[in-house]
């Protein structure tokens, strides 16, 4: 429980540190291309999606990606949209509450609690979209790929 709380708090700080002053469809393209370039260091094919105000503005499936990744992108996006937090922080939130998706009446076919979904937030405005990655063998790597890409983008 303490690990979950610590991880939850650390992720909240991380998300706050990766907020945007502004974000446009052009920014989504630039970020998507950074994500794709960084994904090449992994042996697994990666699926990438960036949404803005409910619209998919960047989506790319590397060669070898399976259709299943499309479903995972949707689940992760749904979790970000519902909880206004990363899907990884949502996982730790559930753990802190001693619950799972089913306890919250959420269908696991529609939501994911684990790494790979990240909020796009404007400072002083709030959630305007999401960044989702799927395909790596470890959901923590999905999350880290997003964080590394955002860090580069925001430099």
C-alpha atoms as one frame of an Amber mdcrd trajectory, in Angstrom:
protein
   0.000   0.000   0.000   2.782   2.474   0.860   4.526   1.699  -2.430   1.279
   2.362  -4.284   0.815   5.683  -2.477   4.405   6.757  -3.105   4.201   5.762
  -6.774   0.850   7.536  -7.107   2.280  10.738  -5.613   5.445  10.572  -7.726
   3.402  10.105 -10.894   1.169  13.060  -9.985   4.308  15.226  -9.711   5.653
  13.817 -12.970   2.404  14.623 -14.778   2.386  18.165 -13.347   5.956  18.649
 -14.567   5.005  17.603 -18.093   2.144  20.048 -18.654   1.985  22.277 -21.714
   1.592  26.019 -22.168  -0.112  25.292 -25.505  -0.690  22.217 -27.641  -1.881
  21.980 -31.254  -2.301  19.347 -33.939   1.149  20.378 -35.256   2.550  19.696
 -31.788   0.836  16.298 -31.809   2.571  15.445 -35.082   5.947  16.548 -33.749
   5.437  14.592 -30.520   4.188  11.540 -32.410   7.305  11.543 -34.566   9.515
  11.828 -31.465   7.652   8.876 -29.912   8.117   6.868 -33.089  11.832   7.654
 -33.289  12.392   6.724 -29.630  10.374   3.515 -30.079  12.984   2.229 -32.536
  15.360   1.352 -29.689  12.971  -1.454 -28.686  12.712  -4.766 -30.493   8.904
  -4.870 -30.201   6.680  -2.965 -32.628   4.952   0.000 -31.000   1.561   1.575
 -31.665   1.247   5.295 -30.934  -1.779   7.554 -30.623  -2.165  11.217 -29.707
  -5.640  12.655 -29.216  -6.640  16.275 -28.883 -10.123  17.338 -27.782 -11.537
  13.890 -28.574  -9.992  13.722 -32.041  -7.190  11.344 -32.987  -4.596  13.696
 -34.490  -1.689  11.236 -34.700  -1.788   7.459 -34.950   0.972   5.193 -36.163
   1.487   1.451 -36.075   5.058   0.273 -36.638   5.600  -2.691 -38.949   4.765
  -5.882 -37.090   2.180  -4.283 -34.808  -0.832  -6.501 -34.228  -4.462  -5.370
 -34.211  -4.619  -6.033 -30.462  -2.526  -2.880 -29.934  -5.397  -0.822 -31.315
  -7.648  -2.104 -28.535  -5.006  -1.349 -25.896  -4.612   2.222 -27.170  -8.368
   2.702 -26.771  -8.404   1.225 -23.243  -5.536   3.423 -22.112  -7.114   6.538
 -23.653 -10.418   5.758 -21.933  -8.659   5.483 -18.580  -6.853   8.802 -19.040
 -10.084  10.518 -20.101 -12.110   9.040 -17.243  -9.627   9.614 -14.430  -7.774
  12.716 -15.688  -4.466  10.998 -14.923  -2.017   8.598 -16.511  -3.197   5.026
 -16.826  -0.216   4.005 -14.664  -1.230   6.392 -11.889  -4.764   4.995 -12.223
  -3.331   1.517 -11.537  -1.741   2.752  -8.304  -4.921   4.624  -7.365  -6.889
   1.394  -7.677  -4.259  -0.411  -5.611  -4.462   2.257  -2.888  -8.248   1.861
  -2.830  -7.916  -1.931  -2.677  -9.977  -2.183  -5.849  -9.744  -3.311  -9.444
 -11.552  -2.248 -12.605 -14.487  -4.574 -11.967 -14.957  -3.198  -8.438 -15.386
   0.237 -10.040 -17.911  -1.227 -12.538 -15.440  -0.657 -15.360 -15.177  -3.246
 -18.103 -11.549  -4.360 -18.685 -12.399  -4.498 -22.395 -12.880  -0.737 -22.238
 -10.324   0.448 -19.649  -6.714  -0.334 -18.739  -4.924   0.211 -15.470  -1.209
   0.136 -16.269   1.431   2.100 -18.117   1.003   3.534 -21.590  -1.616   6.277
 -21.327  -0.662   9.838 -20.404  -2.699  13.049 -20.137  -2.101  16.111 -22.270
  -2.807  18.981 -19.907  -2.566  22.697 -20.433  -1.388  24.711 -17.452  -4.329
  26.536 -15.884  -6.786  24.772 -18.231  -6.693  21.019 -17.645  -7.014  17.866
 -19.701  -7.261  18.369 -23.458  -6.079  15.007 -24.775  -3.940  11.947 -24.316
  -0.803  10.205 -25.495  -0.988   6.424 -25.651   1.580   3.767 -26.478   1.143
   0.015 -26.719   3.228  -2.924 -27.783   6.209  -3.079 -25.467   6.558  -6.204
 -23.357   6.444  -4.215 -20.107   3.767  -1.598 -19.456   6.303   0.431 -17.450
   8.362   0.767 -20.631   5.243   2.035 -22.438   4.958   4.742 -19.780   8.673
   5.588 -19.863   8.663   5.916 -23.646   5.992   8.606 -23.305   7.823  10.388
 -20.466  11.134  10.378 -22.356   9.436  11.715 -25.482   7.562  14.436 -23.594
  10.753  15.474 -21.824  12.503  15.874 -25.180   9.520  17.674 -26.711   9.250
  20.171 -23.852  12.961  21.124 -23.869
